[in-house]
Coordinates of C-alpha atoms in Angstrom, one line a residue:
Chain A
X1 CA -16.4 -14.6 -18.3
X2 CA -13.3 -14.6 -20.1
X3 CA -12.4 -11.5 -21.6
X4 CA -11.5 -11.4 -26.0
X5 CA -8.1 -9.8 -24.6
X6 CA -7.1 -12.6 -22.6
X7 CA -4.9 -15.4 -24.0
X8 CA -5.0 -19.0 -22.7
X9 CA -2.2 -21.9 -22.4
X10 CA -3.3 -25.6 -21.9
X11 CA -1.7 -25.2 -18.2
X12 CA -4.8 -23.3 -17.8
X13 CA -2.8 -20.3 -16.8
X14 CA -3.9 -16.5 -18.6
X15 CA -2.3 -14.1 -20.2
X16 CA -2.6 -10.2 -20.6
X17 CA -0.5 -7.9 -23.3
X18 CA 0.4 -4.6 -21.9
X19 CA 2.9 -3.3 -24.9
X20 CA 5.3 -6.0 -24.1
X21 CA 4.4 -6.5 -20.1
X22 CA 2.4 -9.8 -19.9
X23 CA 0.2 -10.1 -16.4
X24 CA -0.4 -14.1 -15.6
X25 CA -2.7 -15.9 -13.2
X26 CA -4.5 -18.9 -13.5
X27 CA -8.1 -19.2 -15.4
X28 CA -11.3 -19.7 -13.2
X29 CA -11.5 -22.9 -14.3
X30 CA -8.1 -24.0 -12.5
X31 CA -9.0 -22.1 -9.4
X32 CA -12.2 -23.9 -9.3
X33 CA -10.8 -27.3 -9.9
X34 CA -8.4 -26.7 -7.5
X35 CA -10.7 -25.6 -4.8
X36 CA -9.7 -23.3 -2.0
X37 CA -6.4 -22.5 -1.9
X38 CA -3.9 -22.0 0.9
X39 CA -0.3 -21.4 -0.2
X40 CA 1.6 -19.7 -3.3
X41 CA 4.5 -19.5 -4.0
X42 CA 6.0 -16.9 -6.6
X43 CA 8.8 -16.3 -8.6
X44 CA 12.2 -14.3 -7.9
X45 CA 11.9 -10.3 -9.5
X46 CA 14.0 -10.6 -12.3
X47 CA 14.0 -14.2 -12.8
X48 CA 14.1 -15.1 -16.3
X49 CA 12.0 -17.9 -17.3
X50 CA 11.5 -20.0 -20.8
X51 CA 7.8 -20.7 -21.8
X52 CA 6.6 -23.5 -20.1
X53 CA 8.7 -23.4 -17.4
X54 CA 7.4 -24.3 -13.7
X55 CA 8.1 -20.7 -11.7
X56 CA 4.9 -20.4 -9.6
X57 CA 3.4 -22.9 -7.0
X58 CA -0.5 -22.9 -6.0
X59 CA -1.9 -25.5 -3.4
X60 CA -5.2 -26.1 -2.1
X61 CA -5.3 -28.1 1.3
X62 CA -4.7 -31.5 -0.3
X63 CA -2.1 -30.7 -3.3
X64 CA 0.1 -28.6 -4.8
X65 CA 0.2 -27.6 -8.4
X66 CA 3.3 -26.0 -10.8
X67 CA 2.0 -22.5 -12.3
X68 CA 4.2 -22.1 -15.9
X69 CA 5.0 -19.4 -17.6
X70 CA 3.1 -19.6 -20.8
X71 CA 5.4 -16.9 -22.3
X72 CA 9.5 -16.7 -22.0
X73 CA 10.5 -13.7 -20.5
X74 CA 12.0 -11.8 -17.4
X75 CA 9.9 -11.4 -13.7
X76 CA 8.8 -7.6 -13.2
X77 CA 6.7 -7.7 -10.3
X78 CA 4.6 -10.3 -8.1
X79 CA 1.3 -9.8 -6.4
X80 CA 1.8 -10.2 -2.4
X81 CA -2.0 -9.6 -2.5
X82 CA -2.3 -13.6 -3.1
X83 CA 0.6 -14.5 -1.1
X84 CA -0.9 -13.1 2.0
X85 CA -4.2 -14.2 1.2
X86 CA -4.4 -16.6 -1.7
X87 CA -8.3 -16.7 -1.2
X88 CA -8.3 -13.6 -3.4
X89 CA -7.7 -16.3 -6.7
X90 CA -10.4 -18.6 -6.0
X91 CA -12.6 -15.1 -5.4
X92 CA -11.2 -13.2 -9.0
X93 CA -8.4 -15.9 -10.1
X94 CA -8.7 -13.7 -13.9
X95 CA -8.5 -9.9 -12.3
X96 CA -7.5 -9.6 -8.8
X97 CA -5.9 -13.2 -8.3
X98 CA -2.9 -12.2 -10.7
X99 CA 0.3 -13.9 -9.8
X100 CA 3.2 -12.1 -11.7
X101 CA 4.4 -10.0 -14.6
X102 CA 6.5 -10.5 -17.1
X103 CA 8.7 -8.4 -19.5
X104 CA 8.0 -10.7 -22.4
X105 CA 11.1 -11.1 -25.0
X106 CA 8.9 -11.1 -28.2
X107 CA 5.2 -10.2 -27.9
X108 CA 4.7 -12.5 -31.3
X109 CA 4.6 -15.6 -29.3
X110 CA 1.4 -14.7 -27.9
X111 CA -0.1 -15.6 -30.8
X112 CA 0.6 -19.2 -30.0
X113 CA -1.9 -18.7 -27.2
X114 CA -5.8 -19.6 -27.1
X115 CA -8.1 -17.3 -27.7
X116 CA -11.3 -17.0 -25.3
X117 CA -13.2 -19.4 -27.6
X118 CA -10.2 -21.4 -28.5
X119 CA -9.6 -21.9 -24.8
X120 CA -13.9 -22.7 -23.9
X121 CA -13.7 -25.0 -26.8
X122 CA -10.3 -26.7 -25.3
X123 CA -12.5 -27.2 -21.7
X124 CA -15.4 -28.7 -23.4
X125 CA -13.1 -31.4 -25.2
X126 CA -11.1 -32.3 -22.0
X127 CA -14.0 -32.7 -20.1
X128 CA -16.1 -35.0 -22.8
Chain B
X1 CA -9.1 -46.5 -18.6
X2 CA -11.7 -48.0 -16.5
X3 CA -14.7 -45.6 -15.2
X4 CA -15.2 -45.3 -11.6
X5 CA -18.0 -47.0 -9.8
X6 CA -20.8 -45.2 -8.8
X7 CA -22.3 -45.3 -5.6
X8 CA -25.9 -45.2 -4.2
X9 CA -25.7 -41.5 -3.9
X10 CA -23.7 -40.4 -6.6
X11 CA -27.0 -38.4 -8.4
X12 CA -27.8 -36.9 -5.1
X13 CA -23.9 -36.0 -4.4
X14 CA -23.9 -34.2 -7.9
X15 CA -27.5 -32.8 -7.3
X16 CA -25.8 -31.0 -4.5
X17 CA -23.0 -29.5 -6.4
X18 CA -20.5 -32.4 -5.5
X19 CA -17.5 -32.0 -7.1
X20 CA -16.6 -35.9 -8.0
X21 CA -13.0 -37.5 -8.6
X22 CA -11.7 -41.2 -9.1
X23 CA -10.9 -42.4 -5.7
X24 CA -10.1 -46.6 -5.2
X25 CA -12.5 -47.1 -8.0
X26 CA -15.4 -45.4 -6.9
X27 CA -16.9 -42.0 -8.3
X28 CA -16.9 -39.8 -5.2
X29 CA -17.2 -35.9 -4.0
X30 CA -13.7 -34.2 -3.2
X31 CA -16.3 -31.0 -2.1
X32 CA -19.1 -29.6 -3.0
X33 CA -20.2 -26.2 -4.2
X34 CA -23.3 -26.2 -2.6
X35 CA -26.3 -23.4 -4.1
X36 CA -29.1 -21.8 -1.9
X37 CA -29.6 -22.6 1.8
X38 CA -27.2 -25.5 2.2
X39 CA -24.4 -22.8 0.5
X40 CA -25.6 -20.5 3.4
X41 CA -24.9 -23.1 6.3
X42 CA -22.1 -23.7 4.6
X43 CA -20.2 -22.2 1.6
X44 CA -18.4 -25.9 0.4
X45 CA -15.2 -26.4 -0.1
X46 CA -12.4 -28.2 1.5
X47 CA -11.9 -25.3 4.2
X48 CA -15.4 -24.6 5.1
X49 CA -16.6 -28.4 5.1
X50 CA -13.8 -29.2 7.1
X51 CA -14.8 -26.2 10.1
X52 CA -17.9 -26.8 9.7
X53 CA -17.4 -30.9 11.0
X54 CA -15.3 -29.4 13.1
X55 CA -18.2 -26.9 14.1
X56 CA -21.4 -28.1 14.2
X57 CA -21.9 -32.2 12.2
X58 CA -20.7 -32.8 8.5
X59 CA -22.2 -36.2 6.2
X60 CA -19.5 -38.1 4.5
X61 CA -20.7 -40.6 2.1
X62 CA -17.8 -43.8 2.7
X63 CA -20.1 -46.2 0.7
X64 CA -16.8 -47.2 -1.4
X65 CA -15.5 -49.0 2.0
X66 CA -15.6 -52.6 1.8
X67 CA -18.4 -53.7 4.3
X68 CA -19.1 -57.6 5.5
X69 CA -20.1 -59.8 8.0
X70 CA -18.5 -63.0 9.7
X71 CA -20.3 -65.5 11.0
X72 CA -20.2 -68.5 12.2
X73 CA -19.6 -71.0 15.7
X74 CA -16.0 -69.2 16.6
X75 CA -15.8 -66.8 14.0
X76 CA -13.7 -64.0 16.4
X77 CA -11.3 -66.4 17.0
X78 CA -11.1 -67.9 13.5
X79 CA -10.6 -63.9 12.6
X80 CA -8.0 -63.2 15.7
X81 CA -5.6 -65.5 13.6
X82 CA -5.1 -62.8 11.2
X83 CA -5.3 -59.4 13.2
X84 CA -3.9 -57.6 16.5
X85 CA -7.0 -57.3 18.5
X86 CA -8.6 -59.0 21.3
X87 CA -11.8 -59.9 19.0
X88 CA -13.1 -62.7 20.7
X89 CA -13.9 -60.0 24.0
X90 CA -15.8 -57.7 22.3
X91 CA -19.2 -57.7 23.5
X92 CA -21.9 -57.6 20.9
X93 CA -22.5 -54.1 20.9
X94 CA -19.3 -53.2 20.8
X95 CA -16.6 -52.7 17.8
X96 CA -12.5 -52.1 18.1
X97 CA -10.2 -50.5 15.7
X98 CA -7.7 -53.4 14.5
X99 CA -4.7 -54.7 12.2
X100 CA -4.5 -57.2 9.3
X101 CA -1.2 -58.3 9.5
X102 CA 1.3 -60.2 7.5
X103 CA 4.2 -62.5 8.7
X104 CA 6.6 -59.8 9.2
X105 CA 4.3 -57.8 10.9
X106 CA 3.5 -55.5 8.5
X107 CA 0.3 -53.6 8.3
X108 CA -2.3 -55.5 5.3
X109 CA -4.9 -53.2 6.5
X110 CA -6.6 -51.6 9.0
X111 CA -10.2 -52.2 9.8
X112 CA -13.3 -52.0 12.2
X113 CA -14.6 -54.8 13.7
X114 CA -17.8 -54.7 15.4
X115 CA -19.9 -57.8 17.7
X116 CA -23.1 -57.3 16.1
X117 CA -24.5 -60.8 18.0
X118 CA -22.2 -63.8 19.7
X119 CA -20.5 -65.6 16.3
X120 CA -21.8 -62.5 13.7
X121 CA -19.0 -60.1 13.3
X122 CA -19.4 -57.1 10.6
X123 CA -16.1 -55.6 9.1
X124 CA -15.5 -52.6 7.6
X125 CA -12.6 -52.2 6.0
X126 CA -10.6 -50.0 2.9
X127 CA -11.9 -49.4 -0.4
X128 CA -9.0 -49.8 -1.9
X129 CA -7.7 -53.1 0.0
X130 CA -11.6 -54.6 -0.2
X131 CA -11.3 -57.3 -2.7
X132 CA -7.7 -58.4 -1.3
X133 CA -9.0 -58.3 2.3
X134 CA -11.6 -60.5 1.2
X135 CA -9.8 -63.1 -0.3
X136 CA -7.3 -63.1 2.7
X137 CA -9.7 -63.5 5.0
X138 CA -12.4 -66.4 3.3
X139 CA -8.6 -68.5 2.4
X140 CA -8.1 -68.4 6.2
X141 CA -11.3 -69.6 7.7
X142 CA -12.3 -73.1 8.9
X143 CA -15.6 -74.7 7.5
X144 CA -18.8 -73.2 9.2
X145 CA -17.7 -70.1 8.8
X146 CA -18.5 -67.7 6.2
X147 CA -17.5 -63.7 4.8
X148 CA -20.2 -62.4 3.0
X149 CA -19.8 -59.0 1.7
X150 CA -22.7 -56.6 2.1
X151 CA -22.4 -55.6 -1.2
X152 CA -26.1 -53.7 -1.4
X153 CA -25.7 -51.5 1.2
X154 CA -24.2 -47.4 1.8
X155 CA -22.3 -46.6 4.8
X156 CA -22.6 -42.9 5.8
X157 CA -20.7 -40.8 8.1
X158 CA -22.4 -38.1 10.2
X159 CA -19.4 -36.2 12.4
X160 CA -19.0 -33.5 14.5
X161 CA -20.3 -31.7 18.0
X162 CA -24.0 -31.2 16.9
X163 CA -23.7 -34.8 15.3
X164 CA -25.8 -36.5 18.2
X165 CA -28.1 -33.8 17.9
X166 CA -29.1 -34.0 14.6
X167 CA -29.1 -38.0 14.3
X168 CA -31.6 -38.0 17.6
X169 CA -34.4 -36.3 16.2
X170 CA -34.8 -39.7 14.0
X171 CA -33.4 -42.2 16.6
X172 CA -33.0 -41.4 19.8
X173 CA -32.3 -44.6 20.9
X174 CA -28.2 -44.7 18.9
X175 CA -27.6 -41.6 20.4
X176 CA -27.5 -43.2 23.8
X177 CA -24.8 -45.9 22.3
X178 CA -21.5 -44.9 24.0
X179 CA -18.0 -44.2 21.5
X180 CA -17.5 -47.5 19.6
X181 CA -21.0 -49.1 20.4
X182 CA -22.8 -50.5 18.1
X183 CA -26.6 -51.3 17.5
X184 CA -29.3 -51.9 14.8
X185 CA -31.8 -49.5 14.6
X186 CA -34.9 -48.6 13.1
X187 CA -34.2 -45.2 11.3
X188 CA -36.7 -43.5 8.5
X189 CA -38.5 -46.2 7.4
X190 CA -35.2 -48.8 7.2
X191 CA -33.4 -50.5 9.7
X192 CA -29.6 -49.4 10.3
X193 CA -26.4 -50.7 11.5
X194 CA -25.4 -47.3 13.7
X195 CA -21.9 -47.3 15.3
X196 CA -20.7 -44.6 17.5
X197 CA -17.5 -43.7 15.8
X198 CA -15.6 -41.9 12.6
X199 CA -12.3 -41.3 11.0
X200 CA -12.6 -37.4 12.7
X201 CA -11.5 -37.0 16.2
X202 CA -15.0 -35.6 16.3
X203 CA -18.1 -37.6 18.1
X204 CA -20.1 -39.0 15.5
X205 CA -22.0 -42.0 14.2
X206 CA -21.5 -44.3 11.0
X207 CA -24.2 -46.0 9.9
X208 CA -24.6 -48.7 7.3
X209 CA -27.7 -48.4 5.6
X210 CA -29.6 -50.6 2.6
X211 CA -28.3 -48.7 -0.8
X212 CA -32.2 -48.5 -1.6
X213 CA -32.8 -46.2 1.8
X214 CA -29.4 -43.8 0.9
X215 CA -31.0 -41.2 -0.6
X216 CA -33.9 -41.2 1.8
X217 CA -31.5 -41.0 5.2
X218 CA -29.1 -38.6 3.6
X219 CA -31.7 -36.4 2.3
X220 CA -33.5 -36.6 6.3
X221 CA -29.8 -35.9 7.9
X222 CA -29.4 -33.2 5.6
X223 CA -32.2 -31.7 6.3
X224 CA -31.3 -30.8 9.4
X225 CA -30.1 -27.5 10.5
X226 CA -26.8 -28.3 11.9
X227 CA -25.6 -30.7 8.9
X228 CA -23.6 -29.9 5.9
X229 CA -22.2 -32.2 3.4
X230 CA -18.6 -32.9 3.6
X231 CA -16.5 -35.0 0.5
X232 CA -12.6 -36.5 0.6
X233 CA -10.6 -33.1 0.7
X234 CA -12.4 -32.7 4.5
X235 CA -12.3 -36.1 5.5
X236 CA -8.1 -36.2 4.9
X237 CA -7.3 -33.3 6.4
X238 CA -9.8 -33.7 9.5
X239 CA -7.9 -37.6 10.2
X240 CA -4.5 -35.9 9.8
X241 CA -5.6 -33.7 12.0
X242 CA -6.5 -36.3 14.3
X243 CA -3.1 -38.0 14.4
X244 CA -5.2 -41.2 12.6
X245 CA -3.2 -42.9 9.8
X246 CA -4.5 -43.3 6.2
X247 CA -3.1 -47.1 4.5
X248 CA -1.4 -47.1 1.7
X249 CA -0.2 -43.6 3.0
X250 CA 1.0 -43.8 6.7
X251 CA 0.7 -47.2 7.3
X252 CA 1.1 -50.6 4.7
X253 CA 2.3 -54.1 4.2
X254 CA 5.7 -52.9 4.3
X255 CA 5.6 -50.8 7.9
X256 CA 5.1 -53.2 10.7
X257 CA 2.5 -52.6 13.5
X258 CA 5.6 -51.4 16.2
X259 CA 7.2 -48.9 13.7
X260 CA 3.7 -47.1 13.1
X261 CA 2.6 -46.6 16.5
X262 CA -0.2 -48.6 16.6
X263 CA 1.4 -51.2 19.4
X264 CA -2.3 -50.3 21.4
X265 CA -4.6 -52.1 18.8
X266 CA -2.5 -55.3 20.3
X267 CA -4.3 -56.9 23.1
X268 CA -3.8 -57.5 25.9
X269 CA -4.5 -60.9 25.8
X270 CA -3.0 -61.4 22.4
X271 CA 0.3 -60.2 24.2
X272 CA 0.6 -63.3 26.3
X273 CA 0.6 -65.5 22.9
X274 CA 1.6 -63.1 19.9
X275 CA -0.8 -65.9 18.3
X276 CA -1.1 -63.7 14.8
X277 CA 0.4 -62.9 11.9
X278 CA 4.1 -61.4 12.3
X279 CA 3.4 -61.5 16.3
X280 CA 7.0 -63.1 17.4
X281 CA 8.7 -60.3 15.4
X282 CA 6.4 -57.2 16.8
X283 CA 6.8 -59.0 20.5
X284 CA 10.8 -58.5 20.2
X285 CA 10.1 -55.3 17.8
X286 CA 8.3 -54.0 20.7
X287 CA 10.8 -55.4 23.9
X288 CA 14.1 -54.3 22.0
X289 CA 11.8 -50.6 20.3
X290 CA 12.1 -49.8 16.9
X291 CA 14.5 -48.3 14.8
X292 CA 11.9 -45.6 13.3
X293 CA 9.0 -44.2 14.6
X294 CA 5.6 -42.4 13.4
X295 CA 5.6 -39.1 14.1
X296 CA 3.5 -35.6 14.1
X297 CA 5.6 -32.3 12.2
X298 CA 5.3 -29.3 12.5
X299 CA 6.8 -27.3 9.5
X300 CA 7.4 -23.4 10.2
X301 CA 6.0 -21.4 7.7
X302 CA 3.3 -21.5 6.0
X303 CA 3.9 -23.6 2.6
X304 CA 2.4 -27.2 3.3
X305 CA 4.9 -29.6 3.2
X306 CA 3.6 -33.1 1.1
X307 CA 3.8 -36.6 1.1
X308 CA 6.9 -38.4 -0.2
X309 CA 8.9 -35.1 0.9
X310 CA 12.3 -36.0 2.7
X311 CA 13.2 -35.4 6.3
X312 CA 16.0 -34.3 7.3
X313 CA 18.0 -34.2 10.5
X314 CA 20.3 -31.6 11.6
X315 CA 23.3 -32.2 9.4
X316 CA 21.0 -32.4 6.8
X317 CA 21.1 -35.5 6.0
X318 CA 17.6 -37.7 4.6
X319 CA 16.8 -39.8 7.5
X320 CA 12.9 -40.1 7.2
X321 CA 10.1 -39.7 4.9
X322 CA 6.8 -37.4 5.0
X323 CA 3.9 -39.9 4.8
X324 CA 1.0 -37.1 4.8
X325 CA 0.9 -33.6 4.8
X326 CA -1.6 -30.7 4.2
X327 CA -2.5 -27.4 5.2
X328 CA -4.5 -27.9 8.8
X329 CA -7.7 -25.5 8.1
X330 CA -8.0 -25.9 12.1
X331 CA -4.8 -24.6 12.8
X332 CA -4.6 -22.6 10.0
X333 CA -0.8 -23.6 8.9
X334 CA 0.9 -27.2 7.5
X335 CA 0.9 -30.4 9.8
X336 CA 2.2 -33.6 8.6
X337 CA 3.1 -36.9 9.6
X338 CA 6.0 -39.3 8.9
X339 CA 9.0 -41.4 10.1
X340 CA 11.8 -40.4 11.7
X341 CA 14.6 -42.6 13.4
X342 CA 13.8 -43.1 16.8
X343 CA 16.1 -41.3 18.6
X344 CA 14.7 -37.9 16.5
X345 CA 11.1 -38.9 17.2
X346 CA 10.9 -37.0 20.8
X347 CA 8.5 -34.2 20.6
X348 CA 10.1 -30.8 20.4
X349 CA 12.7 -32.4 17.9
X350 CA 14.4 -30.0 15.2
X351 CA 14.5 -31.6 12.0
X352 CA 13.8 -30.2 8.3
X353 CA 11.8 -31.1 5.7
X354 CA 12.8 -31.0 2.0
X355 CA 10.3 -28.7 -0.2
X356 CA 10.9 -28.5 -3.7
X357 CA 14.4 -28.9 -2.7
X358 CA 14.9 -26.2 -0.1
X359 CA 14.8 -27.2 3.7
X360 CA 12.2 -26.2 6.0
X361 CA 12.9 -26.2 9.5
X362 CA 9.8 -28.7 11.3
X363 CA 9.7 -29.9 14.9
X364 CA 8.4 -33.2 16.1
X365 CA 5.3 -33.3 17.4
X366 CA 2.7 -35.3 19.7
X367 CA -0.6 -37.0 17.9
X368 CA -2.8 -35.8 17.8
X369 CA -2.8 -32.1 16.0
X370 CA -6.4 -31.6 17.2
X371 CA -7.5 -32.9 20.6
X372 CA -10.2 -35.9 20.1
X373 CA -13.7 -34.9 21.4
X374 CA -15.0 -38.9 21.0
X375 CA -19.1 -39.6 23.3

């Protein structure tokens, strides 16, 4: 279930605020629609990536889809967890199945975010 | 935006967790996530569905393919004037694999074509191409003889090594049908058109059903200990696997019969007259060979390389095109297929292929991935 400290974009990627560290994955809902995947692809350590910007790839057997970064900031660390077994996300896509952190530049933008409800509310309307 | 179609088992595809998408039109399962015992035989999912066909015998539901029959005094030979194969040979009983082709000998489709009685042909051909096939094929043919399309019935597809096993315990008698042999049967209460074939490189059968017995037959086959149910994501990755070309994809109007490989669907005794559709040019195509050719890939690495990526050759220059490619879930790493200029399309080949703009080295490869294990 998703969690009241959890942000969400409309890229269906998650967000976590550790003081200004920002873990990312995508939600449950993406993994699910997305089905089992095979391959990711993460970003460079200290990249520096804008909101929005494609810097992750997940694919399942028949496609491949652009992770963003739903805040702008600089790569900290990836998790080779789902690079050697990218399983793990479809298993725990919003705890174990993180992709990266960030070192967010200003922990205000967050607040652009969706909330938990905000973010159920945004899956009922797309799927109506 | 237009809704897509549903089929005769749509309710029981989304009774069984089917997971459905718009494919050619039609309302169809990519997977399923199967609950209770069917999630213990198998857990859904591309990955699983596609071992477990691989494994034991998966159902496909391929009602959105176009099915019809031709009949009428000299209907094979009214339909040899617009494919490759030898049509008018087939034996009732028996069906081939064969080309539509235009006049430069370019792929319109690709179809079945089974003798279900001397004069009575049935067709089965691509969702997507069904309503052009159809019109292509009534504008061509003489008075006498007529396409109807068998709009009112569901064409399932039950694949794999425990496939004949499963499908005997309800009709022993299809089981003895040899690979691409055709016969009506009685099954469960309804009578069924069972072919011994599939779009695998497993055994299997395919067996056109009346829409109002669907549910009924796919409930029985389901039933059955050795049968999961298997939606698009398996069925794409098991062909690929299989070296066996999707149209629109691998194969189309504008790729002509030489250039794709698919030379063997000619007959033979089509080859003394090249009496089709684009024949003269796929004759000398095939005397002087052509400039590109299909071919299997193998990318190093792990990342699946997709269609539309470029290949490259050792300079690095593009000099071919990925046509299909996905993560093999029998091999356990990317396969795809493509075109290559012939003199790169030797098995063992190093070329690249372009991934999100970085190369990844490939080599060519024989068809198919996965040996076939066809009756």
């Amino acid at each position: 279930m998703p969690s009241p400290d959890i942000r969400y974009s409309r890229d269906h990627e998650w967000v976590r605020l550790d003081g200004d560290i920002a873990t990312v994955g995508i939600t449950d809902h993406a993994q699910e629609a997305l089905g089992d995947l095979v391959f990711v692809e993460l970003p460079a350590i200290d990249r520096v990536v804008e909101a929005g910007e494609a810097c992750a790839v997940v694919e399942s057997v028949k496609a491949a889809s652009d992770v963003f970064a739903p805040l702008a900031g600089k790569v900290v660390e990836t998790n080779q967890a789902v690079v050697d077994d990218p399983a793990v996300i479809n298993g725990d896509a919003e705890g174990e199945g993180w992709l990266f952190r960030l070192e967010i530049d200003d922990p205000a933008t967050l607040d652009a975010l969706m909330d938990a409800d905000a973010y159920a509310a945004f899956l009922s309307e797309s799927e109506a | 935006m237009t809704q897509p179609i549903p089929l005769p088992l749509d309710a029981w595809h989304r009774a069984h967790g089917g997971r459905m998408v718009a494919f050619a039109g039609y309302a169809l399962p990519v997977h399923y996530a199967p609950e209770g015992a069917l999630a213990a035989r198998c857990r859904g999912g591309v990955l699983a569905e596609h071992l477990h066909c691989r494994a034991a015998a998966a159902l496909f539901d391929v009602s959105h393919m176009g099915q019809a029959i031709l009949a009428g005094p000299g209907a094979a030979t009214a339909l040899e004037a617009l494919v490759t194969g030898d049509i008018a040979g087939l034996a009732p009983g028996r069906q081939r694999y064969t080309l539509l082709t235009n006049e430069a000998g370019g792929i319109i489709d690709d179809l079945m074509v089974a003798a279900l009685a001397p004069d009575r042909l049935l067709l089965v051909v691509n969702a997507a191409n069904k309503a052009g096939d159809f019109s292509h094929i009534a504008a061509a043919l003489p008075d006498r003889i007529t396409l109807s399309p068998l709009a009112d019935r569901a064409l399932l597809a039950l694949q794999g090594p425990r496939a004949a096993a499963a499908l005997a315990r309800f009709c022993a008698a299809a089981v003895a049908l040899p690979f691409q042999g055709i016969g009506r049967f009685p099954l469960l209460g309804t009578e069924a058109l069972i072919a011994r074939s599939g779009y695998t490189g497993e055994d299997g059968f395919e067996l056109s059903i009346p829409a109002a017995a669907a549910v009924t037959v796919a409930d029985a086959l389901l039933a059955e200990p050795e049968v999961a149910p298997a939606g698009l994501g398996a069925r794409d990755s098991l062909r690929l696997e299989a070296g066996l070309c999707l149209h629109g994809a691998d194969i189309d109007a504008a790729t002509d019969v030489i250039t794709a490989g698919l030379a063997w669907t000619i007959g033979k005794r089509r080859r003394a007259t090249w009496d089709f559709p684009g024949g003269a040019r796929l004759r000398d195509l095939l005397r002087t060979g052509p400039a590109r050719r299909r071919v299997g890939l193998r990318p190093e690495g792990r990342a699946p390389v997709r269609a539309g990526a470029p290949i490259l050759d050792p300079s690095g220059q593009a000099v071919g095109i990925v046509t299909s490619g996905l993560h093999s879930p029998s091999l356990g790493a990317p396969i795809a297929m493509g075109y290559v200029p012939a003199a790169l399309a030797a098995p063992g080949t190093a070329v690249a292929l372009g991934l999100r703009g970085t190369p990844v080295p490939a080599r060519v490869t024989s068809l198919p991935f996965i040996p076939h294990r066809y009756a």
